[in-house]
Amino acid sequence: MRLIAFGGDERMSGALAAARARGWETLHVRTREEAQDPVGADAVLLPWPRSFEKETLLGGELGRAQTLSAIPVCRAALIGNDVRAQEVPQAGMAVLPGRDETFLLKNAVLTAEGALFAAHAKTGRALAGRSCLVTGFGRIGRALAARLTAMEAFVVVCARSEAQMRLAHDMGAHPVPMHALTAACAQAELVFNTVPARVLGEEALSALAGHAQLIELASAPYGADPELAQRLGVPMAIESGLPGRFAPVDAGAALFEALECAMNAEQGGKQHGGA
């Protein structure tokens, strides 16, 4: 089996190392020269979650059109969210990690671990005994709350649904509804936001001012306005995209596993259909 990776950051090294550990032959293409003579491959890996920045391959010098045309005929291509499956017709199937629950859970764990590291780095303090607020209780919120409670922090979870609040309670956290967010902020020393929407408005940020560190884990537009947080004196560390920065080798291995699992499932489906 042969895997070609195009561009990318350190996650690509992790993905290629994981492939080699599984007995795959690998090639990493980053320059125009390396893309001149595309060679055969069973699978192709493009950078994730985005493959391009301003029409240039992330982590490489190739343009979008040149990159996509350099992809050889292959069984599968893992693509970023900014690439449409129709743009890689030479691939038997397009693999979208954002639709793979196993991958998303692994990514959430890496994000949670990175968030704890960021909290230590920003505050210079241990988490045990500290009052921590987690806003949102999706995959990342759950992974984070589980780790914070295990580290004996006092954890408050702001969640939208009764089911989420019950789950947070069972985990050992203290659940509160979203409408009680400002009151929760007044008691927090650390806030970990996982909601990619402006849930932390001026009232909530004012309640944090002077005593709390905000760790932002969501993608833009973030849970709070960075300019407003600065104006109100709330230190806001934007830490979105943590897996690729905190644990790129593991994040890359998770990408390869998502690709390999999709290929195995597709092959299994063909065999079952032909049986």
XYZ file of N, CA and C in Angstrom:
825
model
N 0.846 -1.189 0.000
C 0.000 0.000 0.000
C 0.889 1.250 0.000
N 0.420 2.272 -0.701
C 1.224 3.494 -0.848
C 0.373 4.721 -0.545
N 0.932 5.617 0.273
C 0.256 6.847 0.661
C 1.084 8.045 0.228
N 0.446 9.010 -0.432
C 1.099 10.274 -0.767
C 0.420 11.375 0.024
N 1.218 12.162 0.750
C 0.715 13.312 1.492
C 1.161 14.582 0.788
N 0.272 15.538 0.681
C 0.572 16.816 0.049
C 0.598 17.917 1.107
N 1.761 18.580 1.242
C 1.870 19.736 2.132
C 1.554 19.408 3.575
N 0.929 20.392 4.261
C 0.531 20.182 5.640
C 1.577 20.589 6.659
N 1.221 20.445 7.930
C 2.111 20.786 9.036
C 2.668 19.499 9.651
N 3.029 19.569 10.921
C 3.643 18.410 11.573
C 2.703 17.215 11.664
N 1.400 17.475 11.527
C 0.463 16.351 11.538
C 0.741 15.376 10.399
N 1.220 15.901 9.267
C 1.520 15.019 8.141
C 2.623 14.035 8.504
N 3.615 14.514 9.239
C 4.691 13.609 9.671
C 4.130 12.495 10.543
N 3.196 12.852 11.429
C 2.569 11.843 12.276
C 1.759 10.853 11.471
N 1.036 11.347 10.466
C 0.228 10.472 9.625
C 1.114 9.516 8.825
N 2.190 10.046 8.255
C 3.089 9.208 7.456
C 3.803 8.180 8.329
N 4.177 8.580 9.547
C 4.820 7.628 10.465
C 3.854 6.508 10.831
N 2.582 6.858 11.064
C 1.582 5.840 11.385
C 1.375 4.896 10.204
N 1.395 5.457 8.997
C 1.243 4.620 7.802
C 2.415 3.653 7.666
N 3.620 4.156 7.857
C 4.802 3.280 7.748
C 4.769 2.178 8.802
N 4.276 2.523 10.010
C 4.178 1.507 11.062
C 3.197 0.405 10.680
N 2.262 0.715 9.774
C 1.298 -0.271 9.304
C 1.779 -0.972 8.034
N 3.039 -0.681 7.627
C 3.616 -1.344 6.472
C 3.393 -0.641 5.149
N 2.905 0.601 5.183
C 2.680 1.353 3.957
C 3.979 1.995 3.471
N 4.085 2.163 2.173
C 5.131 2.991 1.581
C 4.582 4.415 1.536
N 5.440 5.421 1.798
C 4.936 6.795 1.877
C 5.786 7.760 1.063
N 5.148 8.870 0.683
C 5.819 9.956 -0.024
C 5.179 11.267 0.412
N 6.021 12.271 0.699
C 5.519 13.584 1.107
C 5.859 14.596 0.017
N 4.846 15.190 -0.606
C 5.018 16.153 -1.691
C 4.757 17.557 -1.166
N 5.770 18.447 -1.276
C 5.602 19.824 -0.785
C 6.015 20.876 -1.807
N 6.817 20.504 -2.784
C 7.330 21.487 -3.741
C 6.798 21.215 -5.145
N 6.979 22.206 -6.025
C 6.551 22.048 -7.415
C 7.325 20.921 -8.089
N 8.615 20.817 -7.764
C 9.448 19.783 -8.364
C 8.960 18.393 -7.970
N 8.601 18.236 -6.711
C 8.148 16.933 -6.232
C 6.805 16.541 -6.846
N 6.050 17.543 -7.311
C 4.742 17.265 -7.894
C 4.780 17.105 -9.405
N 5.972 17.191 -10.002
C 6.082 17.153 -11.454
C 5.654 15.815 -12.041
N 6.061 14.753 -11.401
C 5.786 13.415 -11.944
C 4.986 12.595 -10.936
N 3.664 12.802 -10.888
C 2.843 12.039 -9.942
C 3.016 10.537 -10.160
N 3.165 9.836 -9.073
C 3.317 8.386 -9.139
C 2.095 7.740 -8.496
N 1.929 6.463 -8.773
C 0.747 5.775 -8.285
C 0.658 5.729 -6.773
N -0.569 5.666 -6.279
C -0.799 5.579 -4.841
C -2.128 4.883 -4.587
N -2.234 4.275 -3.420
C -3.515 3.714 -3.000
C -4.370 4.783 -2.346
N -3.702 5.759 -1.693
C -4.442 6.815 -1.002
C -3.631 8.100 -0.995
N -4.350 9.197 -0.861
C -3.748 10.528 -0.820
C -4.277 11.260 0.406
N -3.412 12.045 1.012
C -3.774 12.804 2.204
C -3.501 14.280 1.959
N -4.543 15.107 2.059
C -4.398 16.554 1.984
C -4.478 17.137 3.392
N -3.948 18.343 3.610
C -4.017 18.946 4.948
C -5.462 19.065 5.443
N -5.619 18.920 6.740
C -6.922 19.013 7.391
C -6.765 19.863 8.647
N -7.754 20.670 9.051
C -9.120 20.777 8.526
C -9.260 21.603 7.251
N -8.247 22.412 6.915
C -8.240 23.089 5.625
C -7.061 22.568 4.831
N -7.223 22.540 3.507
C -6.129 22.093 2.652
C -5.387 23.255 2.004
N -6.067 24.404 1.884
C -5.470 25.542 1.178
C -5.667 26.837 1.952
N -4.748 27.753 1.727
C -4.827 29.104 2.271
C -4.576 30.060 1.120
N -5.607 30.839 0.755
C -5.501 31.764 -0.375
C -5.026 31.038 -1.641
N -5.647 29.903 -1.889
C -5.400 29.105 -3.096
C -4.006 28.482 -3.158
N -3.293 28.477 -2.049
C -1.984 27.820 -1.986
C -2.044 26.686 -0.974
N -1.435 25.569 -1.313
C -1.424 24.405 -0.436
C -0.832 24.761 0.921
N -1.533 24.416 1.992
C -0.998 24.650 3.327
C 0.266 23.815 3.525
N 1.327 24.464 3.958
C 2.573 23.757 4.186
C 3.314 23.382 2.927
N 2.986 24.003 1.802
C 3.659 23.712 0.545
C 3.545 24.894 -0.390
N 4.257 24.844 -1.500
C 4.289 25.981 -2.421
C 3.389 25.792 -3.634
N 2.685 24.674 -3.705
C 1.842 24.405 -4.863
C 0.538 25.187 -4.791
N 0.047 25.610 -5.958
C -1.259 26.228 -6.028
C -2.351 25.174 -5.965
N -3.582 25.629 -5.792
C -4.708 24.701 -5.662
C -4.857 23.817 -6.897
N -4.899 24.441 -8.085
C -5.109 23.669 -9.309
C -3.980 22.671 -9.535
N -2.736 23.101 -9.287
C -1.604 22.209 -9.492
C -1.642 21.041 -8.519
N -2.021 21.333 -7.274
C -2.099 20.261 -6.274
C -3.143 19.226 -6.660
N -4.346 19.703 -6.979
C -5.431 18.775 -7.290
C -5.158 17.973 -8.550
N -4.485 18.587 -9.519
C -4.171 17.855 -10.753
C -3.039 16.854 -10.540
N -2.221 17.078 -9.497
C -1.111 16.164 -9.223
C -1.544 14.900 -8.480
N -2.751 14.891 -7.993
C -3.237 13.708 -7.277
C -3.428 12.563 -8.272
N -2.768 11.449 -8.042
C -2.898 10.328 -8.990
C -4.195 9.562 -8.770
N -4.510 8.698 -9.699
C -5.648 7.806 -9.519
C -5.400 6.962 -8.270
N -6.372 6.923 -7.381
C -6.175 6.220 -6.109
C -7.535 5.756 -5.576
N -7.474 4.912 -4.571
C -8.708 4.407 -3.979
C -9.411 5.464 -3.140
N -8.624 6.301 -2.428
C -9.236 7.255 -1.508
C -8.359 8.482 -1.346
N -9.005 9.614 -1.098
C -8.294 10.858 -0.800
C -8.944 11.502 0.418
N -8.158 11.726 1.462
C -8.644 12.467 2.624
C -8.469 13.947 2.321
N -9.568 14.708 2.419
C -9.540 16.105 1.995
C -9.969 17.029 3.127
N -9.538 18.296 3.018
C -9.941 19.308 3.980
C -11.357 19.786 3.720
N -11.869 20.587 4.650
C -13.241 21.072 4.535
C -13.429 22.061 3.390
N -12.318 22.580 2.856
C -12.414 23.553 1.766
C -12.255 22.909 0.383
N -12.307 21.598 0.331
C -12.205 20.872 -0.942
C -13.482 20.066 -1.141
N -14.052 20.153 -2.329
C -15.247 19.373 -2.650
C -14.846 18.026 -3.254
N -15.623 17.027 -2.956
C -15.327 15.682 -3.464
C -15.224 15.684 -4.987
N -16.009 16.539 -5.638
C -15.990 16.589 -7.111
C -14.650 17.089 -7.651
N -13.865 17.732 -6.803
C -12.576 18.258 -7.255
C -11.491 17.185 -7.296
N -11.774 16.017 -6.780
C -10.795 14.918 -6.807
C -11.439 13.690 -7.448
N -11.844 13.804 -8.725
C -12.514 12.680 -9.384
C -11.612 11.471 -9.568
N -10.273 11.694 -9.484
C -9.350 10.576 -9.650
C -9.314 9.661 -8.424
N -9.952 10.090 -7.330
C -10.020 9.263 -6.126
C -11.320 8.469 -6.124
N -11.228 7.213 -5.779
C -12.421 6.380 -5.722
C -13.433 6.883 -4.717
N -12.944 7.479 -3.621
C -13.839 8.088 -2.644
C -13.113 9.200 -1.916
N -13.879 10.179 -1.461
C -13.342 11.278 -0.670
C -13.630 10.991 0.799
N -12.599 11.080 1.631
C -12.745 10.812 3.068
C -12.796 12.151 3.789
N -13.857 12.358 4.564
C -14.080 13.607 5.295
C -14.003 13.317 6.792
N -12.872 13.594 7.443
C -12.717 13.245 8.858
C -13.771 13.865 9.764
N -14.275 15.047 9.368
C -15.279 15.708 10.183
C -16.589 14.953 10.300
N -16.758 13.891 9.518
C -17.959 13.051 9.599
C -17.686 11.712 10.275
N -16.464 11.526 10.757
C -16.050 10.266 11.386
C -16.075 10.451 12.904
N -17.042 9.825 13.568
C -17.211 10.025 15.005
C -15.993 9.561 15.799
N -15.378 8.465 15.401
C -14.185 7.982 16.114
C -13.069 9.009 16.039
N -12.855 9.565 14.850
C -11.835 10.591 14.697
C -12.161 11.823 15.524
N -13.405 12.260 15.509
C -13.793 13.468 16.238
C -13.607 13.290 17.746
N -13.875 12.095 18.238
C -13.669 11.839 19.668
C -12.185 11.877 20.023
N -11.339 11.306 19.162
C -9.900 11.356 19.407
C -9.411 12.801 19.366
N -9.921 13.570 18.430
C -9.543 14.972 18.308
C -9.968 15.746 19.551
N -11.129 15.400 20.095
C -11.616 16.062 21.307
C -10.703 15.779 22.493
N -10.237 14.549 22.605
C -9.324 14.181 23.700
C -8.022 14.970 23.589
N -7.480 15.065 22.378
C -6.237 15.823 22.190
C -6.454 17.308 22.480
N -7.616 17.829 22.109
C -7.924 19.225 22.401
C -8.008 19.454 23.903
N -8.668 18.552 24.617
C -8.806 18.681 26.061
C -7.445 18.646 26.755
N -6.591 17.716 26.356
C -5.262 17.650 26.962
C -4.474 18.918 26.675
N -4.563 19.409 25.448
C -3.874 20.642 25.097
C -4.404 21.826 25.877
N -5.711 21.846 26.148
C -6.311 22.936 26.912
C -5.776 22.974 28.339
N -5.591 21.799 28.928
C -5.033 21.746 30.285
C -3.597 22.264 30.289
N -2.839 21.883 29.277
C -1.472 22.368 29.144
C -1.457 23.889 29.007
N -2.366 24.424 28.182
C -2.445 25.873 27.982
C -2.810 26.585 29.273
N -3.721 25.988 30.055
C -4.122 26.606 31.317
C -2.954 26.686 32.290
N -2.176 25.615 32.380
C -0.980 25.638 33.232
C -0.015 26.721 32.765
N 0.207 26.779 31.452
C 1.178 27.724 30.899
C 0.741 29.168 31.113
N -0.545 29.452 30.982
C -1.037 30.822 31.091
C -1.117 31.310 32.534
N -1.390 30.412 33.461
C -1.594 30.840 34.848
C -0.430 30.501 35.776
N 0.392 29.521 35.387
C 1.485 29.109 36.271
C 0.994 28.431 37.531
N -0.221 27.905 37.486
C -0.804 27.288 38.676
C -1.371 25.913 38.360
N -1.470 25.100 39.424
C -2.084 23.784 39.285
C -3.597 23.945 39.154
N -4.263 22.896 38.686
C -5.703 22.933 38.496
C -6.471 22.358 39.681
N -5.827 21.545 40.486
C -6.492 20.950 41.639
C -7.010 22.048 42.568
N -8.287 21.947 42.914
C -8.886 22.898 43.830
C -9.325 24.212 43.214
N -9.057 24.413 41.948
C -9.430 25.667 41.294
C -10.847 25.588 40.725
N -11.481 26.733 40.644
C -12.839 26.810 40.126
C -12.788 26.989 38.610
N -13.255 25.981 37.875
C -13.181 25.972 36.414
C -14.582 25.908 35.821
N -14.824 26.753 34.846
C -16.092 26.775 34.134
C -15.884 26.274 32.712
N -16.680 25.306 32.284
C -16.650 24.792 30.920
C -17.949 25.197 30.253
N -17.861 25.983 29.188
C -19.066 26.378 28.464
C -19.225 25.492 27.236
N -20.373 24.839 27.160
C -20.633 23.870 26.097
C -20.278 22.478 26.576
N -21.068 21.490 26.143
C -20.833 20.124 26.611
C -20.950 19.124 25.473
N -20.297 19.480 24.361
C -20.168 18.545 23.250
C -18.992 17.622 23.499
N -18.382 17.120 22.445
C -17.270 16.176 22.590
C -16.129 16.772 23.394
N -15.717 17.983 23.031
C -14.583 18.614 23.720
C -14.952 18.957 25.153
N -16.138 19.508 25.360
C -16.563 19.846 26.716
C -16.592 18.636 27.621
N -17.081 17.507 27.100
C -17.130 16.285 27.910
C -15.732 15.778 28.243
N -14.852 15.765 27.228
C -13.482 15.299 27.465
C -12.770 16.193 28.467
N -13.009 17.471 28.382
C -12.363 18.434 29.274
C -12.893 18.311 30.696
N -14.218 18.246 30.855
C -14.800 18.135 32.189
C -14.346 16.859 32.888
N -14.255 15.772 32.139
C -13.811 14.511 32.729
C -12.399 14.632 33.283
N -11.523 15.299 32.553
C -10.138 15.443 32.993
C -10.008 16.428 34.145
N -10.767 17.487 34.101
C -10.705 18.473 35.191
C -11.213 17.885 36.506
N -12.304 17.128 36.451
C -12.805 16.520 37.687
C -11.818 15.483 38.211
N -11.176 14.741 37.311
C -10.172 13.757 37.741
C -8.971 14.436 38.402
N -8.705 15.684 38.019
C -7.591 16.442 38.604
C -8.027 17.207 39.849
N -9.263 16.946 40.318
C -9.820 17.514 41.546
C -10.023 19.024 41.471
N -10.323 19.497 40.281
C -10.772 20.875 40.155
C -12.259 20.934 40.501
N -12.741 22.126 40.853
C -14.165 22.343 41.061
C -14.720 22.763 39.704
N -15.524 21.906 39.085
C -15.919 22.097 37.692
C -17.401 22.443 37.579
N -17.655 23.573 36.948
C -19.023 23.976 36.610
C -19.168 23.853 35.101
N -20.245 23.223 34.660
C -20.514 23.060 33.236
C -21.769 23.839 32.872
N -21.644 24.725 31.912
C -22.786 25.464 31.378
C -23.247 24.749 30.117
N -24.432 24.142 30.148
C -24.914 23.332 29.032
C -26.302 23.786 28.609
N -26.674 23.395 27.389
C -27.942 23.836 26.821
C -29.117 22.915 27.152
N -28.859 21.628 27.315
C -29.978 20.684 27.466
C -29.958 19.994 28.829
N -31.137 19.498 29.218
C -31.247 18.749 30.469
C -30.401 17.485 30.412
N -30.386 16.830 29.248
C -29.600 15.602 29.115
C -28.115 15.885 29.335
N -27.612 16.983 28.774
C -26.211 17.340 28.959
C -25.917 17.652 30.426
N -26.845 18.335 31.078
C -26.634 18.676 32.485
C -26.642 17.437 33.369
N -27.493 16.486 33.049
C -27.498 15.230 33.818
C -26.179 14.482 33.620
N -25.685 14.459 32.395
C -24.417 13.784 32.119
C -23.270 14.474 32.857
N -23.271 15.798 32.877
C -22.228 16.535 33.597
C -22.279 16.221 35.091
N -23.476 16.138 35.634
C -23.637 15.800 37.057
C -23.094 14.405 37.342
N -23.424 13.444 36.473
C -22.943 12.071 36.659
C -21.420 12.005 36.584
N -20.818 12.948 35.875
C -19.370 12.988 35.732
C -18.670 13.597 36.945
N -19.462 14.211 37.825
C -18.884 14.841 39.009
C -18.764 16.342 38.896
N -19.306 16.920 37.822
C -19.290 18.370 37.642
C -20.592 18.967 38.182
N -20.657 20.284 38.201
C -21.825 21.004 38.705
C -22.494 21.701 37.523
N -23.595 21.157 37.025
C -24.217 21.718 35.824
C -25.090 22.931 36.123
N -25.065 23.900 35.208
C -25.956 25.051 35.271
C -26.445 25.338 33.856
N -27.662 25.880 33.722
C -28.163 26.208 32.379
C -27.438 27.426 31.812
N -27.523 27.610 30.500
C -26.816 28.696 29.850
C -27.274 30.071 30.336
N -28.528 30.185 30.756
C -28.987 31.492 31.211
C -28.349 31.911 32.539
N -27.677 30.960 33.214
C -26.983 31.274 34.466
C -25.489 31.498 34.240
N -25.104 31.733 32.982
C -23.687 31.837 32.634
C -22.989 32.985 33.351
N -23.608 34.141 33.431
C -22.962 35.295 34.062
C -22.677 35.019 35.532
N -23.629 34.423 36.230
C -23.421 34.091 37.646
C -22.293 33.082 37.800
N -22.202 32.123 36.872
C -21.122 31.138 36.928
C -19.775 31.809 36.684
N -19.738 32.792 35.781
C -18.492 33.504 35.486
C -17.976 34.242 36.714
N -18.889 34.745 37.519
C -18.481 35.519 38.700
C -17.690 34.676 39.698
N -17.886 33.341 39.638
C -17.201 32.449 40.587
C -15.998 31.731 39.981
N -15.769 31.900 38.682
C -14.749 31.101 38.000
C -13.373 31.748 38.040
N -12.367 30.887 38.153
C -10.973 31.327 38.016
C -10.449 31.031 36.607
N -10.988 29.985 36.011
C -10.618 29.586 34.656
C -11.889 29.282 33.879
N -11.963 29.784 32.655
C -13.102 29.480 31.798
C -12.574 28.839 30.524
N -13.123 27.681 30.179
C -12.790 26.988 28.935
C -14.027 27.052 28.047
N -13.962 27.840 26.990
C -15.110 27.916 26.093
C -14.956 26.949 24.925
N -16.015 26.183 24.653
C -16.008 25.250 23.524
C -17.098 25.583 22.510
N -17.832 26.663 22.724
C -18.967 27.016 21.869
C -18.526 28.020 20.796
N -18.673 27.689 19.495
C -18.253 28.610 18.434
C -19.314 29.668 18.135
N -19.791 30.318 19.199
C -20.779 31.389 19.072
C -20.592 32.310 20.268
N -20.990 33.555 20.139
C -20.733 34.569 21.167
C -21.626 34.380 22.402
N -21.348 33.340 23.167
C -22.125 33.092 24.386
C -21.651 33.968 25.543
N -20.404 34.421 25.491
C -19.845 35.267 26.549
C -19.924 36.726 26.098
N -21.033 37.356 26.434
C -21.226 38.744 26.069
C -20.597 39.684 27.082
N -20.953 40.958 26.980
C -20.333 41.972 27.844
C -20.613 41.723 29.319
N -21.821 41.298 29.631
C -22.167 41.049 31.032
C -21.338 39.912 31.612
N -21.219 38.818 30.842
C -20.445 37.673 31.327
C -18.966 38.012 31.435
N -18.426 38.722 30.442
C -17.012 39.100 30.483
C -16.732 40.058 31.636
N -17.642 40.955 31.910
C -17.465 41.870 33.039
C -17.399 41.099 34.354
N -18.154 40.005 34.436
C -18.133 39.177 35.639
C -16.803 38.439 35.794
N -16.093 38.248 34.673
C -14.791 37.564 34.725
C -13.639 38.510 35.034
N -13.828 39.790 34.735
C -12.729 40.758 34.794
C -12.072 40.800 36.169
N -10.748 40.733 36.127
C -9.967 40.897 37.350
C -9.634 39.627 38.090
N -10.255 38.500 37.716
C -9.973 37.288 38.498
C -9.945 35.996 37.683
N -10.150 36.067 36.376
C -10.260 34.816 35.615
C -9.470 34.865 34.317
N -9.022 33.681 33.897
C -8.359 33.479 32.609
C -9.336 32.758 31.695
N -9.503 33.276 30.470
C -10.374 32.650 29.481
C -9.518 31.879 28.479
N -9.784 30.585 28.351
C -9.124 29.735 27.366
C -10.150 29.450 26.265
N -9.918 29.996 25.089
C -10.859 29.873 23.973
C -10.480 28.682 23.102
N -11.371 27.684 23.039
C -11.105 26.455 22.296
C -11.915 26.340 21.010
N -12.895 27.205 20.848
C -13.753 27.135 19.668
C -13.115 27.860 18.496
N -13.635 27.571 17.325
C -13.191 28.276 16.126
C -13.919 29.618 16.038
N -13.473 30.475 15.133
C -14.117 31.769 14.934
C -15.601 31.567 14.619
N -16.473 32.414 15.174
C -16.203 33.730 15.776
C -15.861 33.695 17.261
N -15.576 32.505 17.812
C -15.200 32.338 19.209
C -16.393 32.586 20.133
N -16.182 32.224 21.392
C -17.253 32.411 22.370
C -17.340 33.815 22.911
N -16.298 34.613 22.656
C -16.275 36.004 23.112
C -15.550 36.857 22.088
N -15.856 38.114 22.072
C -15.191 39.077 21.200
C -13.814 39.393 21.789
N -12.717 39.046 21.105
C -11.387 39.290 21.667
C -11.137 40.759 22.013
N -11.618 41.668 21.198
C -11.411 43.096 21.473
C -12.172 43.531 22.721
N -13.396 43.027 22.875
C -14.178 43.355 24.064
C -13.529 42.773 25.313
N -13.043 41.538 25.219
C -12.365 40.922 26.363
C -11.151 41.735 26.776
N -10.376 42.190 25.804
C -9.198 43.004 26.111
C -9.598 44.326 26.759
N -10.646 44.937 26.234
C -11.081 46.222 26.772
C -11.573 46.099 28.210
N -12.176 44.944 28.529
C -12.691 44.733 29.874
C -11.651 44.155 30.826
N -10.452 43.873 30.305
C -9.386 43.363 31.160
C -9.457 41.874 31.440
N -10.054 41.105 30.505
C -10.120 39.648 30.657
C -9.062 39.015 29.761
N -8.038 38.374 30.331
C -7.032 37.707 29.480
C -7.661 36.548 28.721
N -7.587 36.618 27.384
C -8.225 35.618 26.533
C -7.167 34.952 25.661
N -6.937 33.679 25.898
C -5.971 32.907 25.112
C -6.730 32.129 24.048
N -6.535 32.508 22.777
C -7.214 31.801 21.679
C -6.412 30.552 21.342
N -6.973 29.406 21.681
C -6.264 28.132 21.540
C -7.003 27.167 20.620
N -7.715 27.686 19.629
C -8.387 26.794 18.676
C -7.336 26.057 17.844
N -7.695 24.881 17.357
C -6.751 24.083 16.573
C -5.644 23.472 17.400
N -5.927 23.156 18.652
C -4.888 22.643 19.551
C -4.244 21.324 19.125
N -4.990 20.336 18.641
C -4.338 19.049 18.340
C -3.127 19.177 17.424
N -3.232 20.011 16.390
C -2.128 20.171 15.448
C -0.928 20.864 16.053
N -1.131 21.609 17.143
C -0.021 22.324 17.789
C 0.482 21.606 19.038
N -0.439 21.029 19.799
C -0.077 20.391 21.059
C 0.454 18.973 20.869
N -0.194 18.210 19.997
C 0.191 16.807 19.802
C 0.081 16.445 18.330
N 0.913 17.071 17.474
C 0.765 16.859 16.035
C 0.988 15.416 15.594
N 1.879 14.701 16.257
C 2.127 13.307 15.873
C 0.874 12.465 16.093
N 0.241 12.635 17.256
C -0.979 11.882 17.555
C -2.136 12.345 16.687
N -2.217 13.661 16.430
C -3.277 14.186 15.570
C -3.134 13.640 14.147
N -1.894 13.542 13.677
C -1.651 12.983 12.350
C -1.973 11.504 12.288
N -1.621 10.780 13.339
C -1.941 9.351 13.384
C -3.450 9.137 13.336
N -4.204 10.021 13.995
C -5.663 9.917 13.975
C -6.199 10.145 12.571
N -5.582 11.056 11.821
C -5.991 11.288 10.438
C -5.762 10.037 9.588
N -4.589 9.432 9.732
C -4.320 8.221 8.948
C -5.289 7.115 9.323
N -5.583 6.962 10.604
C -6.514 5.920 11.036
C -7.900 6.146 10.435
N -8.319 7.426 10.346
C -9.622 7.720 9.733
C -9.625 7.328 8.260
N -8.514 7.620 7.590
C -8.381 7.257 6.178
C -8.389 5.742 6.000
N -7.590 5.048 6.778
C -7.495 3.594 6.654
C -8.824 2.916 6.999
N -9.500 3.410 8.030
C -10.788 2.819 8.420
C -11.830 2.984 7.318
N -11.833 4.168 6.683
C -12.782 4.403 5.593
C -12.501 3.456 4.432
N -11.219 3.239 4.133
C -10.858 2.341 3.044
C -11.235 0.902 3.377
N -11.010 0.497 4.629
C -11.366 -0.867 5.035
C -12.877 -1.079 4.981
N -13.626 -0.046 5.403
C -15.088 -0.150 5.385
C -15.598 -0.243 3.954
N -14.992 0.558 3.077
C -15.391 0.525 1.665
C -15.081 -0.827 1.048
N -13.928 -1.376 1.360
C -13.547 -2.687 0.835
C -14.460 -3.778 1.378
N -14.768 -3.663 2.683
C -15.668 -4.636 3.288
C -17.052 -4.589 2.680
N -17.512 -3.365 2.351
C -18.807 -3.219 1.709
C -18.849 -3.862 0.345
N -17.752 -3.713 -0.413
C -17.678 -4.335 -1.736
C -17.703 -5.852 -1.635
N -16.937 -6.373 -0.667
C -16.888 -7.829 -0.513
C -18.235 -8.373 -0.088
N -18.900 -7.632 0.795
C -20.223 -8.074 1.269
C -21.230 -8.013 0.127
N -21.121 -6.964 -0.673
C -22.048 -6.825 -1.791
C -21.851 -7.886 -2.845
N -20.606 -8.359 -2.950
C -20.321 -9.369 -3.975
C -20.525 -10.780 -3.485
N -20.815 -10.914 -2.179
C -20.961 -12.254 -1.612
C -22.292 -12.888 -2.020
